[in-house]
mmCIF file of C-alpha atoms in Angstrom:
data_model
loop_
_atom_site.group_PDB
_atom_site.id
_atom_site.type_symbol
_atom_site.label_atom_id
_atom_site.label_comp_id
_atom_site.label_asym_id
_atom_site.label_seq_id
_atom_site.Cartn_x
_atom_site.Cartn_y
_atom_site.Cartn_z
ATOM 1 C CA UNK A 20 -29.040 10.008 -76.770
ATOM 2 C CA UNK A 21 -25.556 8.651 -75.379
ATOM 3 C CA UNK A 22 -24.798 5.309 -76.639
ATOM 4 C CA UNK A 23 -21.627 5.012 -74.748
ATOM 5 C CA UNK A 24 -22.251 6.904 -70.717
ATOM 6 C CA UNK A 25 -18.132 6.053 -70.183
ATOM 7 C CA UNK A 26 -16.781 7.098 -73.245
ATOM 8 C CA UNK A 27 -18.913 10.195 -72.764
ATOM 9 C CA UNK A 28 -17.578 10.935 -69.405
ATOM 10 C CA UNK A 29 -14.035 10.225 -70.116
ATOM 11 C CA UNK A 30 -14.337 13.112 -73.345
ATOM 12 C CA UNK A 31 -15.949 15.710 -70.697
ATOM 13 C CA UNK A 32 -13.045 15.437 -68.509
ATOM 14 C CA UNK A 33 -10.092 14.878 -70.951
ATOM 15 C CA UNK A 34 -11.689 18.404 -73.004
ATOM 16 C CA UNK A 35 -11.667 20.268 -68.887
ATOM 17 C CA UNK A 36 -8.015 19.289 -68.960
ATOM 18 C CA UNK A 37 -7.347 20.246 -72.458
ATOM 19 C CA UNK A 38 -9.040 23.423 -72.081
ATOM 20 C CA UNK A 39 -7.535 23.939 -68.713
ATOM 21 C CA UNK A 40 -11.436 24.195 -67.011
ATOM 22 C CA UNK A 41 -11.009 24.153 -63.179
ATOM 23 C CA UNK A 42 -14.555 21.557 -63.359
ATOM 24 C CA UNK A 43 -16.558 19.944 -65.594
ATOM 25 C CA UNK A 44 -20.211 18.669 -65.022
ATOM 26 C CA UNK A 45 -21.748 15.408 -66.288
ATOM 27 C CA UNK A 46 -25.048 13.640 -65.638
ATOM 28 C CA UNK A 47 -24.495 10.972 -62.356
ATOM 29 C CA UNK A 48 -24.988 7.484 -62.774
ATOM 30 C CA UNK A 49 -23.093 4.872 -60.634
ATOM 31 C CA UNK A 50 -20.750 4.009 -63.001
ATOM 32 C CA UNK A 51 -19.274 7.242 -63.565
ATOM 33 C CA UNK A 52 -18.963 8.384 -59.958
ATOM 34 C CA UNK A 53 -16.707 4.751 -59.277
ATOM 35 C CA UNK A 54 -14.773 5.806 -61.866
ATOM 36 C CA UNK A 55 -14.398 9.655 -60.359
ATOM 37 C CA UNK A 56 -13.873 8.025 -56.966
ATOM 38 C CA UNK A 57 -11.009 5.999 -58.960
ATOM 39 C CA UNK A 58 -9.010 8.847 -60.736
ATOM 40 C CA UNK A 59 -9.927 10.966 -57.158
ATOM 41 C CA UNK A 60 -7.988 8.273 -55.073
ATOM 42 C CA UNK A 61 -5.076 7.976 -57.448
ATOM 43 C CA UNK A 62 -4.803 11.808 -57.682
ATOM 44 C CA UNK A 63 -5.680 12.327 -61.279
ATOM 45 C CA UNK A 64 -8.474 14.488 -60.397
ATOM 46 C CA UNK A 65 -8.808 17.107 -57.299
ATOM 47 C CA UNK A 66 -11.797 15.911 -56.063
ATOM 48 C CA UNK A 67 -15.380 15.533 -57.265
ATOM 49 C CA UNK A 68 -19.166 15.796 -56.049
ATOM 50 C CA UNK A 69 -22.512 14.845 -56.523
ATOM 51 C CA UNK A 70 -25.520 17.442 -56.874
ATOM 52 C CA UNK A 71 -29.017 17.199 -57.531
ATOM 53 C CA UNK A 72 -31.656 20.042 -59.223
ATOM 54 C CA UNK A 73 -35.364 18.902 -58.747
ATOM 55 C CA UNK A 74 -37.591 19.650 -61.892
ATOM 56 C CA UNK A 75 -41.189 18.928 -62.017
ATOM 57 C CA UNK A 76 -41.480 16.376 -59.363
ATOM 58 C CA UNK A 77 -38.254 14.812 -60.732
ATOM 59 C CA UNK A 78 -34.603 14.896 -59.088
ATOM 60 C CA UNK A 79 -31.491 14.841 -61.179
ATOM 61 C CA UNK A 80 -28.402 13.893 -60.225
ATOM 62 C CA UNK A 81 -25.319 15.765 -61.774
ATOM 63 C CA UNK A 82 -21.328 14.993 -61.032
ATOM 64 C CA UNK A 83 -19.139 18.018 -60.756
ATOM 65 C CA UNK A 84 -15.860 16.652 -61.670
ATOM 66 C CA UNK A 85 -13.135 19.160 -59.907
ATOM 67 C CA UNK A 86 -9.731 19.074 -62.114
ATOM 68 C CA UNK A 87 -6.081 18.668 -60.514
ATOM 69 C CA UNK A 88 -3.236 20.773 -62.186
ATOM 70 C CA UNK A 89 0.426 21.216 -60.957
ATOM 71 C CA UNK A 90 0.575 25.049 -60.911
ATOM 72 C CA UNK A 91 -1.407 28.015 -60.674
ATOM 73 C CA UNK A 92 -1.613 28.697 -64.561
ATOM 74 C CA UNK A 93 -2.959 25.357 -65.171
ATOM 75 C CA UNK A 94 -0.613 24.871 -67.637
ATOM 76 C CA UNK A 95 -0.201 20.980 -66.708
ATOM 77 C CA UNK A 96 -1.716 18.572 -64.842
ATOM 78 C CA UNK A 97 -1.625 14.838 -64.200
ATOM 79 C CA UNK A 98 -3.868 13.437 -66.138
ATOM 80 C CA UNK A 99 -1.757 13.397 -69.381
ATOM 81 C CA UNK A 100 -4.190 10.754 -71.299
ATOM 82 C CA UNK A 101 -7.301 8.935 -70.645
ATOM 83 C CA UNK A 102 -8.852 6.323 -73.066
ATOM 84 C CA UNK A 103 -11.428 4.174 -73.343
ATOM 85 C CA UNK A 104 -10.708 1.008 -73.986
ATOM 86 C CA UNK A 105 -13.647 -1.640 -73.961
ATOM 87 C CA UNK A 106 -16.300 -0.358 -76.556
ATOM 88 C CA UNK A 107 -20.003 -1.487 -77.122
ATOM 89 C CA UNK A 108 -18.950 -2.837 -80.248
ATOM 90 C CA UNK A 109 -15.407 -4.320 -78.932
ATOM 91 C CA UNK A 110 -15.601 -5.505 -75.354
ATOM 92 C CA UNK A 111 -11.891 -6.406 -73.881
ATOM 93 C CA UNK A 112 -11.659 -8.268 -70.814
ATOM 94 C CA UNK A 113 -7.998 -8.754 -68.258
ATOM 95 C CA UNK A 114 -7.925 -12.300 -66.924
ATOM 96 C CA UNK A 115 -6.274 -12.027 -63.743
ATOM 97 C CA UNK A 116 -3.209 -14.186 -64.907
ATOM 98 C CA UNK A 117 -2.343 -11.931 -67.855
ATOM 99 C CA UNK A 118 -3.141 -8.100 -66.315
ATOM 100 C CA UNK A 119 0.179 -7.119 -66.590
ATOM 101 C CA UNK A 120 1.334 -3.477 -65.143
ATOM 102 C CA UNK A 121 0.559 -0.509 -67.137
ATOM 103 C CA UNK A 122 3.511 1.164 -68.866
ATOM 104 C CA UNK A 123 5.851 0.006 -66.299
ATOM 105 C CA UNK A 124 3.544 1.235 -63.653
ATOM 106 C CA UNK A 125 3.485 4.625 -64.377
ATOM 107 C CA UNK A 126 -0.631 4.570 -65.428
ATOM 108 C CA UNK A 127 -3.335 2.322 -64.280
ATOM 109 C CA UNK A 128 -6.378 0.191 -65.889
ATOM 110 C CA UNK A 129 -10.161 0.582 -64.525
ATOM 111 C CA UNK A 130 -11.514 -2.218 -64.806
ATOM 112 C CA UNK A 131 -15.379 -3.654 -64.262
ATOM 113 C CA UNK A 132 -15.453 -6.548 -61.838
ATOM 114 C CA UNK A 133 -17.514 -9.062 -60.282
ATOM 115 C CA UNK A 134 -16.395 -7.505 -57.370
ATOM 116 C CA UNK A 135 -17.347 -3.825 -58.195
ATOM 117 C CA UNK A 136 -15.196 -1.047 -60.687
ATOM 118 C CA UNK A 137 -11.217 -1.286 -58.930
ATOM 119 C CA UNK A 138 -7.758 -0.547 -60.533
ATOM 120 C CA UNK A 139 -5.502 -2.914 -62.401
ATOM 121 C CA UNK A 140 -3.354 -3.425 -59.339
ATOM 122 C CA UNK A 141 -6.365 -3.847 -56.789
ATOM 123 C CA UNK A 142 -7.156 -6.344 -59.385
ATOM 124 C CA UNK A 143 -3.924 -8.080 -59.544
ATOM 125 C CA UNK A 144 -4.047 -8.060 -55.639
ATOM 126 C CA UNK A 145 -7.066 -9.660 -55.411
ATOM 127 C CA UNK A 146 -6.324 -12.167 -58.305
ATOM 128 C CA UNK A 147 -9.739 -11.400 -60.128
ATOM 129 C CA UNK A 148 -9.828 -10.382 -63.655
ATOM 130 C CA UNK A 149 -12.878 -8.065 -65.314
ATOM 131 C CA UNK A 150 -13.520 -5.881 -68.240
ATOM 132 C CA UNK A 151 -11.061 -3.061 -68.867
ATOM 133 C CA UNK A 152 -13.222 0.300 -69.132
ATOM 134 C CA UNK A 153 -10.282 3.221 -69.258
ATOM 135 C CA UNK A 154 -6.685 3.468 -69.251
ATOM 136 C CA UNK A 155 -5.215 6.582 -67.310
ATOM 137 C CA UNK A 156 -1.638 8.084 -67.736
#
């Protein structure tokens, strides 16, 4: 049973990095492929995909998560940390005046918004403020 779909998906992908895995594979939900689309666009992943298996009458979706490293020996990448920051049991929320940049802009925020799941500085742009889901460096 996952309690926490995010937190789940952001531990699949730091562990590919950490164990230098060229993919990893999680179960798809529409929350997790924004967030893939997010670290895609920014270039903290390669790329990633969605792919379905039918089983007795049922489809599943899957989301093969392709990982981005600097050299041929995967020996570094650019995903150097990923955390998640709002919890089930702690919820933290950016108000648009006080979403400040990220360690002087070197990482970003994903946050949830009324407006769909966008980056700190899309955020800022668009003056909007939202929970904060992960923080990427």
């Amino acid at each position: 049973m996952q309690t926490d779909p995010i937190a789940d998906f952001i531990t699949v992908v730091r562990n590919a990095m950490i164990g230098r895995q060229m993919e990893a594979v999680v179960p798809h939900s529409k929350m997790r492929e924004a967030i893939a689309r997010i670290l895609s666009k920014e270039g903290f992943i390669e790329r990633f995909e969605v792919f379905g298996e039918k089983q007795k009458q049922q489809r599943f979706k899957y989301l093969r998560v392709h990982m981005r490293y600097y050299d041929d020996l995967r020996q570094e990448g650019p995903l150097h940390k990923i955390a998640r920051v709002s919890k089930p049991s702690r919820r933290v929320y950016a108000d648009a005046t006080h979403n400040r940049p990220m360690r002087g802009g070197v990482g970003i925020r994903i946050l949830s918004t009324s407006r769909g799941v966008m980056t700190d500085i899309e955020a800022r742009r668009k003056n909007i403020g939202g929970e904060v889901l992960v923080e990427v460096w």
